[in-house]
Amino acid sequence: MSLIREMLSYPFLVRALVGGILVSLCAALLGVSLVLKRYSMIGDGLSHVSFGALSIAIAFGWSPLKVSIPVVVVAAFLLLRITENGKIKSDAAIAVISASALAVGITVTALTTGMTTDVSSYMFGSILAMSREDVALAAVLSVVVLFLFIFFYHKVFAVTFDENFARATGVKVSWYHILFAVLTAVTIVLGMRMMGAMLISSLIIFPALTAMRLFKSFRGVMAAAGVISVVCFCAGMVISYRVSTPAGASVVLVNLAAFLVCTAIQAVRGR
């Protein structure tokens, strides 16, 4: 408790904890549907797109969030549209867009500002990067995501598991795709401030996979994923502060440990 009180005495750590908890919760809830629809790597692709947009924004002196959010939203929408048409498989589309965006970001960085502290923090994450604006935006995002999953649970369930059935019952599937694209894009951009472009996709993938080892129902997996994500983030932050390791890497390692433990539990149950 004394360690936690000490952490809470620093304003930048309080912002990091509050913003990180909100982003982790949103990423976990969205991640359940994305993993079940086989779009789990979309987080990795969008993080690279966001890095490219942020590099351009920093090079020209523009606001990083105001540039990256609309760019990543458009990229997420294009990824979903491309995979829906079936002309390119989802994994190939994500690989093409992510590699291209990352190459653009690295090239722009090399030709203009170089690897500055701002660019490095977006690439690898920094607990100092979370501002009050980021925390406020994360709070709004979490309210929207929670509202979506609580009040439109059955429609989200139908869109996740059977889009044809959802269309037959009158659900506007394309509208939900757009909404998921926007929410995922904003979550990725905000999470990059803390986790970095290299690790942000772990917040989407790990909690969902871990929860699926413990529960079989969609509702149970969603609730467990949210709890696991928040607990792992807080534990990772405490470990990072205690042993002076990078915050993003610490959070990922805690998520990995939770996944391995739950996998072992599932194996014991199976026997």
mmCIF file with all atom_site columns, N, CA and C in Angstrom, residues 158-220:
data_model
loop_
_atom_site.group_PDB
_atom_site.id
_atom_site.type_symbol
_atom_site.label_atom_id
_atom_site.label_alt_id
_atom_site.label_comp_id
_atom_site.label_asym_id
_atom_site.label_entity_id
_atom_site.label_seq_id
_atom_site.pdbx_PDB_ins_code
_atom_site.Cartn_x
_atom_site.Cartn_y
_atom_site.Cartn_z
_atom_site.occupancy
_atom_site.B_iso_or_equiv
_atom_site.pdbx_formal_charge
_atom_site.auth_seq_id
_atom_site.auth_comp_id
_atom_site.auth_asym_id
_atom_site.auth_atom_id
_atom_site.pdbx_PDB_model_num
ATOM 1   N N  . ALA A 1 158 ? -24.692 -10.693 -32.358 1.00 0.00 ? 158 ALA A N  1
ATOM 2   C CA . ALA A 1 158 ? -25.100 -11.201 -33.656 1.00 0.00 ? 158 ALA A CA 1
ATOM 3   C C  . ALA A 1 158 ? -24.100 -10.831 -34.749 1.00 0.00 ? 158 ALA A C  1
ATOM 4   N N  . VAL A 1 159 ? -23.626 -9.580  -34.721 1.00 0.00 ? 159 VAL A N  1
ATOM 5   C CA . VAL A 1 159 ? -22.658 -9.132  -35.730 1.00 0.00 ? 159 VAL A CA 1
ATOM 6   C C  . VAL A 1 159 ? -21.345 -9.880  -35.588 1.00 0.00 ? 159 VAL A C  1
ATOM 7   N N  . THR A 1 160 ? -20.960 -10.205 -34.362 1.00 0.00 ? 160 THR A N  1
ATOM 8   C CA . THR A 1 160 ? -19.694 -10.894 -34.123 1.00 0.00 ? 160 THR A CA 1
ATOM 9   C C  . THR A 1 160 ? -19.713 -12.322 -34.640 1.00 0.00 ? 160 THR A C  1
ATOM 10  N N  . PHE A 1 161 ? -20.820 -13.051 -34.409 1.00 0.00 ? 161 PHE A N  1
ATOM 11  C CA . PHE A 1 161 ? -20.850 -14.477 -34.709 1.00 0.00 ? 161 PHE A CA 1
ATOM 12  C C  . PHE A 1 161 ? -21.510 -14.819 -36.035 1.00 0.00 ? 161 PHE A C  1
ATOM 13  N N  . ASP A 1 162 ? -22.502 -14.047 -36.472 1.00 0.00 ? 162 ASP A N  1
ATOM 14  C CA . ASP A 1 162 ? -23.215 -14.409 -37.706 1.00 0.00 ? 162 ASP A CA 1
ATOM 15  C C  . ASP A 1 162 ? -23.777 -13.150 -38.347 1.00 0.00 ? 162 ASP A C  1
ATOM 16  N N  . GLU A 1 163 ? -23.018 -12.576 -39.279 1.00 0.00 ? 163 GLU A N  1
ATOM 17  C CA . GLU A 1 163 ? -23.445 -11.330 -39.909 1.00 0.00 ? 163 GLU A CA 1
ATOM 18  C C  . GLU A 1 163 ? -24.678 -11.531 -40.783 1.00 0.00 ? 163 GLU A C  1
ATOM 19  N N  . ASN A 1 164 ? -24.796 -12.693 -41.432 1.00 0.00 ? 164 ASN A N  1
ATOM 20  C CA . ASN A 1 164 ? -25.970 -12.948 -42.280 1.00 0.00 ? 164 ASN A CA 1
ATOM 21  C C  . ASN A 1 164 ? -27.243 -12.982 -41.447 1.00 0.00 ? 164 ASN A C  1
ATOM 22  N N  . PHE A 1 165 ? -27.169 -13.630 -40.292 1.00 0.00 ? 165 PHE A N  1
ATOM 23  C CA . PHE A 1 165 ? -28.331 -13.659 -39.396 1.00 0.00 ? 165 PHE A CA 1
ATOM 24  C C  . PHE A 1 165 ? -28.651 -12.257 -38.898 1.00 0.00 ? 165 PHE A C  1
ATOM 25  N N  . ALA A 1 166 ? -27.599 -11.494 -38.587 1.00 0.00 ? 166 ALA A N  1
ATOM 26  C CA . ALA A 1 166 ? -27.807 -10.126 -38.104 1.00 0.00 ? 166 ALA A CA 1
ATOM 27  C C  . ALA A 1 166 ? -28.508 -9.284  -39.166 1.00 0.00 ? 166 ALA A C  1
ATOM 28  N N  . ARG A 1 167 ? -28.079 -9.415  -40.421 1.00 0.00 ? 167 ARG A N  1
ATOM 29  C CA . ARG A 1 167 ? -28.739 -8.664  -41.504 1.00 0.00 ? 167 ARG A CA 1
ATOM 30  C C  . ARG A 1 167 ? -30.193 -9.097  -41.660 1.00 0.00 ? 167 ARG A C  1
ATOM 31  N N  . ALA A 1 168 ? -30.445 -10.397 -41.527 1.00 0.00 ? 168 ALA A N  1
ATOM 32  C CA . ALA A 1 168 ? -31.807 -10.912 -41.682 1.00 0.00 ? 168 ALA A CA 1
ATOM 33  C C  . ALA A 1 168 ? -32.741 -10.386 -40.603 1.00 0.00 ? 168 ALA A C  1
ATOM 34  N N  . THR A 1 169 ? -32.191 -10.081 -39.431 1.00 0.00 ? 169 THR A N  1
ATOM 35  C CA . THR A 1 169 ? -33.014 -9.561  -38.330 1.00 0.00 ? 169 THR A CA 1
ATOM 36  C C  . THR A 1 169 ? -33.107 -8.035  -38.342 1.00 0.00 ? 169 THR A C  1
ATOM 37  N N  . GLY A 1 170 ? -32.539 -7.409  -39.370 1.00 0.00 ? 170 GLY A N  1
ATOM 38  C CA . GLY A 1 170 ? -32.658 -5.962  -39.506 1.00 0.00 ? 170 GLY A CA 1
ATOM 39  C C  . GLY A 1 170 ? -31.530 -5.157  -38.907 1.00 0.00 ? 170 GLY A C  1
ATOM 40  N N  . VAL A 1 171 ? -30.466 -5.807  -38.461 1.00 0.00 ? 171 VAL A N  1
ATOM 41  C CA . VAL A 1 171 ? -29.329 -5.090  -37.893 1.00 0.00 ? 171 VAL A CA 1
ATOM 42  C C  . VAL A 1 171 ? -28.508 -4.469  -39.017 1.00 0.00 ? 171 VAL A C  1
ATOM 43  N N  . LYS A 1 172 ? -28.147 -3.203  -38.866 1.00 0.00 ? 172 LYS A N  1
ATOM 44  C CA . LYS A 1 172 ? -27.322 -2.526  -39.867 1.00 0.00 ? 172 LYS A CA 1
ATOM 45  C C  . LYS A 1 172 ? -25.855 -2.885  -39.617 1.00 0.00 ? 172 LYS A C  1
ATOM 46  N N  . VAL A 1 173 ? -25.445 -3.987  -40.227 1.00 0.00 ? 173 VAL A N  1
ATOM 47  C CA . VAL A 1 173 ? -24.108 -4.518  -39.978 1.00 0.00 ? 173 VAL A CA 1
ATOM 48  C C  . VAL A 1 173 ? -23.018 -3.531  -40.384 1.00 0.00 ? 173 VAL A C  1
ATOM 49  N N  . SER A 1 174 ? -23.199 -2.874  -41.512 1.00 0.00 ? 174 SER A N  1
ATOM 50  C CA . SER A 1 174 ? -22.174 -1.930  -41.986 1.00 0.00 ? 174 SER A CA 1
ATOM 51  C C  . SER A 1 174 ? -21.993 -0.780  -40.998 1.00 0.00 ? 174 SER A C  1
ATOM 52  N N  . TRP A 1 175 ? -23.077 -0.357  -40.363 1.00 0.00 ? 175 TRP A N  1
ATOM 53  C CA . TRP A 1 175 ? -22.977 0.725   -39.371 1.00 0.00 ? 175 TRP A CA 1
ATOM 54  C C  . TRP A 1 175 ? -22.144 0.276   -38.175 1.00 0.00 ? 175 TRP A C  1
ATOM 55  N N  . TYR A 1 176 ? -22.333 -0.969  -37.751 1.00 0.00 ? 176 TYR A N  1
ATOM 56  C CA . TYR A 1 176 ? -21.552 -1.488  -36.633 1.00 0.00 ? 176 TYR A CA 1
ATOM 57  C C  . TYR A 1 176 ? -20.089 -1.655  -37.007 1.00 0.00 ? 176 TYR A C  1
ATOM 58  N N  . HIS A 1 177 ? -19.825 -2.009  -38.265 1.00 0.00 ? 177 HIS A N  1
ATOM 59  C CA . HIS A 1 177 ? -18.435 -2.102  -38.716 1.00 0.00 ? 177 HIS A CA 1
ATOM 60  C C  . HIS A 1 177 ? -17.750 -0.742  -38.636 1.00 0.00 ? 177 HIS A C  1
ATOM 61  N N  . ILE A 1 178 ? -18.451 0.277   -39.078 1.00 0.00 ? 178 ILE A N  1
ATOM 62  C CA . ILE A 1 178 ? -17.888 1.632   -39.031 1.00 0.00 ? 178 ILE A CA 1
ATOM 63  C C  . ILE A 1 178 ? -17.649 2.053   -37.583 1.00 0.00 ? 178 ILE A C  1
ATOM 64  N N  . LEU A 1 179 ? -18.613 1.765   -36.714 1.00 0.00 ? 179 LEU A N  1
ATOM 65  C CA . LEU A 1 179 ? -18.481 2.137   -35.311 1.00 0.00 ? 179 LEU A CA 1
ATOM 66  C C  . LEU A 1 179 ? -17.302 1.423   -34.668 1.00 0.00 ? 179 LEU A C  1
ATOM 67  N N  . PHE A 1 180 ? -17.148 0.137   -34.940 1.00 0.00 ? 180 PHE A N  1
ATOM 68  C CA . PHE A 1 180 ? -16.017 -0.620  -34.403 1.00 0.00 ? 180 PHE A CA 1
ATOM 69  C C  . PHE A 1 180 ? -14.697 -0.079  -34.936 1.00 0.00 ? 180 PHE A C  1
ATOM 70  N N  . ALA A 1 181 ? -14.688 0.298   -36.212 1.00 0.00 ? 181 ALA A N  1
ATOM 71  C CA . ALA A 1 181 ? -13.466 0.846   -36.804 1.00 0.00 ? 181 ALA A CA 1
ATOM 72  C C  . ALA A 1 181 ? -13.063 2.141   -36.110 1.00 0.00 ? 181 ALA A C  1
ATOM 73  N N  . VAL A 1 182 ? -14.033 3.017   -35.865 1.00 0.00 ? 182 VAL A N  1
ATOM 74  C CA . VAL A 1 182 ? -13.749 4.303   -35.222 1.00 0.00 ? 182 VAL A CA 1
ATOM 75  C C  . VAL A 1 182 ? -13.261 4.085   -33.785 1.00 0.00 ? 182 VAL A C  1
ATOM 76  N N  . LEU A 1 183 ? -13.979 3.257   -33.026 1.00 0.00 ? 183 LEU A N  1
ATOM 77  C CA . LEU A 1 183 ? -13.617 3.027   -31.627 1.00 0.00 ? 183 LEU A CA 1
ATOM 78  C C  . LEU A 1 183 ? -12.250 2.349   -31.504 1.00 0.00 ? 183 LEU A C  1
ATOM 79  N N  . THR A 1 184 ? -11.988 1.382   -32.383 1.00 0.00 ? 184 THR A N  1
ATOM 80  C CA . THR A 1 184 ? -10.690 0.705   -32.350 1.00 0.00 ? 184 THR A CA 1
ATOM 81  C C  . THR A 1 184 ? -9.566  1.668   -32.703 1.00 0.00 ? 184 THR A C  1
ATOM 82  N N  . ALA A 1 185 ? -9.806  2.517   -33.705 1.00 0.00 ? 185 ALA A N  1
ATOM 83  C CA . ALA A 1 185 ? -8.778  3.472   -34.122 1.00 0.00 ? 185 ALA A CA 1
ATOM 84  C C  . ALA A 1 185 ? -8.432  4.443   -32.997 1.00 0.00 ? 185 ALA A C  1
ATOM 85  N N  . VAL A 1 186 ? -9.442  4.991   -32.328 1.00 0.00 ? 186 VAL A N  1
ATOM 86  C CA . VAL A 1 186 ? -9.195  5.931   -31.235 1.00 0.00 ? 186 VAL A CA 1
ATOM 87  C C  . VAL A 1 186 ? -8.485  5.228   -30.077 1.00 0.00 ? 186 VAL A C  1
ATOM 88  N N  . THR A 1 187 ? -8.883  3.989   -29.789 1.00 0.00 ? 187 THR A N  1
ATOM 89  C CA . THR A 1 187 ? -8.233  3.223   -28.723 1.00 0.00 ? 187 THR A CA 1
ATOM 90  C C  . THR A 1 187 ? -6.755  3.002   -29.033 1.00 0.00 ? 187 THR A C  1
ATOM 91  N N  . ILE A 1 188 ? -6.456  2.671   -30.280 1.00 0.00 ? 188 ILE A N  1
ATOM 92  C CA . ILE A 1 188 ? -5.071  2.432   -30.687 1.00 0.00 ? 188 ILE A CA 1
ATOM 93  C C  . ILE A 1 188 ? -4.240  3.708   -30.541 1.00 0.00 ? 188 ILE A C  1
ATOM 94  N N  . VAL A 1 189 ? -4.768  4.835   -31.001 1.00 0.00 ? 189 VAL A N  1
ATOM 95  C CA . VAL A 1 189 ? -4.027  6.090   -30.945 1.00 0.00 ? 189 VAL A CA 1
ATOM 96  C C  . VAL A 1 189 ? -3.741  6.486   -29.498 1.00 0.00 ? 189 VAL A C  1
ATOM 97  N N  . LEU A 1 190 ? -4.733  6.358   -28.626 1.00 0.00 ? 190 LEU A N  1
ATOM 98  C CA . LEU A 1 190 ? -4.539  6.718   -27.224 1.00 0.00 ? 190 LEU A CA 1
ATOM 99  C C  . LEU A 1 190 ? -3.593  5.728   -26.530 1.00 0.00 ? 190 LEU A C  1
ATOM 100 N N  . GLY A 1 191 ? -3.743  4.450   -26.844 1.00 0.00 ? 191 GLY A N  1
ATOM 101 C CA . GLY A 1 191 ? -2.899  3.451   -26.207 1.00 0.00 ? 191 GLY A CA 1
ATOM 102 C C  . GLY A 1 191 ? -1.444  3.551   -26.602 1.00 0.00 ? 191 GLY A C  1
ATOM 103 N N  . MET A 1 192 ? -1.176  4.067   -27.804 1.00 0.00 ? 192 MET A N  1
ATOM 104 C CA . MET A 1 192 ? 0.201   4.225   -28.254 1.00 0.00 ? 192 MET A CA 1
ATOM 105 C C  . MET A 1 192 ? 0.987   5.161   -27.354 1.00 0.00 ? 192 MET A C  1
ATOM 106 N N  . ARG A 1 193 ? 0.321   6.132   -26.757 1.00 0.00 ? 193 ARG A N  1
ATOM 107 C CA . ARG A 1 193 ? 1.010   7.064   -25.875 1.00 0.00 ? 193 ARG A CA 1
ATOM 108 C C  . ARG A 1 193 ? 1.644   6.325   -24.702 1.00 0.00 ? 193 ARG A C  1
ATOM 109 N N  . MET A 1 194 ? 0.976   5.272   -24.247 1.00 0.00 ? 194 MET A N  1
ATOM 110 C CA . MET A 1 194 ? 1.457   4.516   -23.109 1.00 0.00 ? 194 MET A CA 1
ATOM 111 C C  . MET A 1 194 ? 2.277   3.299   -23.513 1.00 0.00 ? 194 MET A C  1
ATOM 112 N N  . MET A 1 195 ? 1.763   2.519   -24.481 1.00 0.00 ? 195 MET A N  1
ATOM 113 C CA . MET A 1 195 ? 2.360   1.234   -24.822 1.00 0.00 ? 195 MET A CA 1
ATOM 114 C C  . MET A 1 195 ? 3.350   1.307   -25.975 1.00 0.00 ? 195 MET A C  1
ATOM 115 N N  . GLY A 1 196 ? 3.170   2.282   -26.860 1.00 0.00 ? 196 GLY A N  1
ATOM 116 C CA . GLY A 1 196 ? 4.022   2.346   -28.033 1.00 0.00 ? 196 GLY A CA 1
ATOM 117 C C  . GLY A 1 196 ? 3.441   1.557   -29.198 1.00 0.00 ? 196 GLY A C  1
ATOM 118 N N  . ALA A 1 197 ? 3.864   1.885   -30.400 1.00 0.00 ? 197 ALA A N  1
ATOM 119 C CA . ALA A 1 197 ? 3.333   1.231   -31.603 1.00 0.00 ? 197 ALA A CA 1
ATOM 120 C C  . ALA A 1 197 ? 3.658   -0.256  -31.630 1.00 0.00 ? 197 ALA A C  1
ATOM 121 N N  . MET A 1 198 ? 4.760   -0.646  -31.008 1.00 0.00 ? 198 MET A N  1
ATOM 122 C CA . MET A 1 198 ? 5.196   -2.031  -31.066 1.00 0.00 ? 198 MET A CA 1
ATOM 123 C C  . MET A 1 198 ? 4.377   -2.956  -30.156 1.00 0.00 ? 198 MET A C  1
ATOM 124 N N  . LEU A 1 199 ? 3.725   -2.407  -29.125 1.00 0.00 ? 199 LEU A N  1
ATOM 125 C CA . LEU A 1 199 ? 3.109   -3.258  -28.105 1.00 0.00 ? 199 LEU A CA 1
ATOM 126 C C  . LEU A 1 199 ? 1.609   -3.046  -27.927 1.00 0.00 ? 199 LEU A C  1
ATOM 127 N N  . ILE A 1 200 ? 1.034   -2.030  -28.550 1.00 0.00 ? 200 ILE A N  1
ATOM 128 C CA . ILE A 1 200 ? -0.362  -1.693  -28.274 1.00 0.00 ? 200 ILE A CA 1
ATOM 129 C C  . ILE A 1 200 ? -1.325  -2.810  -28.661 1.00 0.00 ? 200 ILE A C  1
ATOM 130 N N  . SER A 1 201 ? -0.998  -3.589  -29.695 1.00 0.00 ? 201 SER A N  1
ATOM 131 C CA . SER A 1 201 ? -1.902  -4.662  -30.117 1.00 0.00 ? 201 SER A CA 1
ATOM 132 C C  . SER A 1 201 ? -2.075  -5.717  -29.026 1.00 0.00 ? 201 SER A C  1
ATOM 133 N N  . SER A 1 202 ? -1.120  -5.800  -28.084 1.00 0.00 ? 202 SER A N  1
ATOM 134 C CA . SER A 1 202 ? -1.225  -6.783  -27.010 1.00 0.00 ? 202 SER A CA 1
ATOM 135 C C  . SER A 1 202 ? -2.429  -6.498  -26.116 1.00 0.00 ? 202 SER A C  1
ATOM 136 N N  . LEU A 1 203 ? -2.800  -5.226  -25.952 1.00 0.00 ? 203 LEU A N  1
ATOM 137 C CA . LEU A 1 203 ? -3.973  -4.886  -25.134 1.00 0.00 ? 203 LEU A CA 1
ATOM 138 C C  . LEU A 1 203 ? -5.264  -5.396  -25.757 1.00 0.00 ? 203 LEU A C  1
ATOM 139 N N  . ILE A 1 204 ? -5.265  -5.586  -27.057 1.00 0.00 ? 204 ILE A N  1
ATOM 140 C CA . ILE A 1 204 ? -6.448  -6.087  -27.753 1.00 0.00 ? 204 ILE A CA 1
ATOM 141 C C  . ILE A 1 204 ? -6.487  -7.609  -27.748 1.00 0.00 ? 204 ILE A C  1
ATOM 142 N N  . ILE A 1 205 ? -5.328  -8.245  -27.910 1.00 0.00 ? 205 ILE A N  1
ATOM 143 C CA . ILE A 1 205 ? -5.280  -9.691  -28.115 1.00 0.00 ? 205 ILE A CA 1
ATOM 144 C C  . ILE A 1 205 ? -5.244  -10.475 -26.814 1.00 0.00 ? 205 ILE A C  1
ATOM 145 N N  . PHE A 1 206 ? -4.320  -10.127 -25.907 1.00 0.00 ? 206 PHE A N  1
ATOM 146 C CA . PHE A 1 206 ? -4.078  -10.958 -24.723 1.00 0.00 ? 206 PHE A CA 1
ATOM 147 C C  . PHE A 1 206 ? -5.298  -11.116 -23.806 1.00 0.00 ? 206 PHE A C  1
ATOM 148 N N  . PRO A 1 207 ? -5.978  -10.020 -23.389 1.00 0.00 ? 207 PRO A N  1
ATOM 149 C CA . PRO A 1 207 ? -7.110  -10.211 -22.467 1.00 0.00 ? 207 PRO A CA 1
ATOM 150 C C  . PRO A 1 207 ? -8.210  -11.085 -23.048 1.00 0.00 ? 207 PRO A C  1
ATOM 151 N N  . ALA A 1 208 ? -8.489  -10.930 -24.348 1.00 0.00 ? 208 ALA A N  1
ATOM 152 C CA . ALA A 1 208 ? -9.535  -11.750 -24.976 1.00 0.00 ? 208 ALA A CA 1
ATOM 153 C C  . ALA A 1 208 ? -9.142  -13.224 -24.977 1.00 0.00 ? 208 ALA A C  1
ATOM 154 N N  . LEU A 1 209 ? -7.905  -13.522 -25.371 1.00 0.00 ? 209 LEU A N  1
ATOM 155 C CA . LEU A 1 209 ? -7.450  -14.913 -25.402 1.00 0.00 ? 209 LEU A CA 1
ATOM 156 C C  . LEU A 1 209 ? -7.418  -15.517 -24.003 1.00 0.00 ? 209 LEU A C  1
ATOM 157 N N  . THR A 1 210 ? -6.994  -14.725 -23.020 1.00 0.00 ? 210 THR A N  1
ATOM 158 C CA . THR A 1 210 ? -6.945  -15.224 -21.643 1.00 0.00 ? 210 THR A CA 1
ATOM 159 C C  . THR A 1 210 ? -8.338  -15.522 -21.116 1.00 0.00 ? 210 THR A C  1
ATOM 160 N N  . ALA A 1 211 ? -9.287  -14.614 -21.382 1.00 0.00 ? 211 ALA A N  1
ATOM 161 C CA . ALA A 1 211 ? -10.664 -14.815 -20.914 1.00 0.00 ? 211 ALA A CA 1
ATOM 162 C C  . ALA A 1 211 ? -11.305 -16.026 -21.566 1.00 0.00 ? 211 ALA A C  1
ATOM 163 N N  . MET A 1 212 ? -10.956 -16.286 -22.821 1.00 0.00 ? 212 MET A N  1
ATOM 164 C CA . MET A 1 212 ? -11.515 -17.449 -23.522 1.00 0.00 ? 212 MET A CA 1
ATOM 165 C C  . MET A 1 212 ? -11.033 -18.768 -22.935 1.00 0.00 ? 212 MET A C  1
ATOM 166 N N  . ARG A 1 213 ? -9.927  -18.741 -22.201 1.00 0.00 ? 213 ARG A N  1
ATOM 167 C CA . ARG A 1 213 ? -9.443  -19.952 -21.538 1.00 0.00 ? 213 ARG A CA 1
ATOM 168 C C  . ARG A 1 213 ? -10.259 -20.271 -20.292 1.00 0.00 ? 213 ARG A C  1
ATOM 169 N N  . LEU A 1 214 ? -10.988 -19.277 -19.781 1.00 0.00 ? 214 LEU A N  1
ATOM 170 C CA . LEU A 1 214 ? -11.716 -19.458 -18.531 1.00 0.00 ? 214 LEU A CA 1
ATOM 171 C C  . LEU A 1 214 ? -13.216 -19.588 -18.724 1.00 0.00 ? 214 LEU A C  1
ATOM 172 N N  . PHE A 1 215 ? -13.768 -18.900 -19.728 1.00 0.00 ? 215 PHE A N  1
ATOM 173 C CA . PHE A 1 215 ? -15.213 -18.884 -19.930 1.00 0.00 ? 215 PHE A CA 1
ATOM 174 C C  . PHE A 1 215 ? -15.562 -19.255 -21.365 1.00 0.00 ? 215 PHE A C  1
ATOM 175 N N  . LYS A 1 216 ? -16.775 -19.736 -21.557 1.00 0.00 ? 216 LYS A N  1
ATOM 176 C CA . LYS A 1 216 ? -17.242 -20.130 -22.889 1.00 0.00 ? 216 LYS A CA 1
ATOM 177 C C  . LYS A 1 216 ? -18.307 -19.193 -23.442 1.00 0.00 ? 216 LYS A C  1
ATOM 178 N N  . SER A 1 217 ? -19.044 -18.515 -22.560 1.00 0.00 ? 217 SER A N  1
ATOM 179 C CA . SER A 1 217 ? -20.104 -17.618 -23.030 1.00 0.00 ? 217 SER A CA 1
ATOM 180 C C  . SER A 1 217 ? -19.518 -16.274 -23.445 1.00 0.00 ? 217 SER A C  1
ATOM 181 N N  . PHE A 1 218 ? -20.167 -15.623 -24.410 1.00 0.00 ? 218 PHE A N  1
ATOM 182 C CA . PHE A 1 218 ? -19.708 -14.323 -24.899 1.00 0.00 ? 218 PHE A CA 1
ATOM 183 C C  . PHE A 1 218 ? -19.735 -13.285 -23.790 1.00 0.00 ? 218 PHE A C  1
ATOM 184 N N  . ARG A 1 219 ? -20.793 -13.286 -22.988 1.00 0.00 ? 219 ARG A N  1
ATOM 185 C CA . ARG A 1 219 ? -20.914 -12.327 -21.886 1.00 0.00 ? 219 ARG A CA 1
ATOM 186 C C  . ARG A 1 219 ? -19.814 -12.554 -20.851 1.00 0.00 ? 219 ARG A C  1
ATOM 187 N N  . GLY A 1 220 ? -19.560 -13.829 -20.518 1.00 0.00 ? 220 GLY A N  1
ATOM 188 C CA . GLY A 1 220 ? -18.517 -14.135 -19.547 1.00 0.00 ? 220 GLY A CA 1
ATOM 189 C C  . GLY A 1 220 ? -17.131 -13.755 -20.037 1.00 0.00 ? 220 GLY A C  1
#
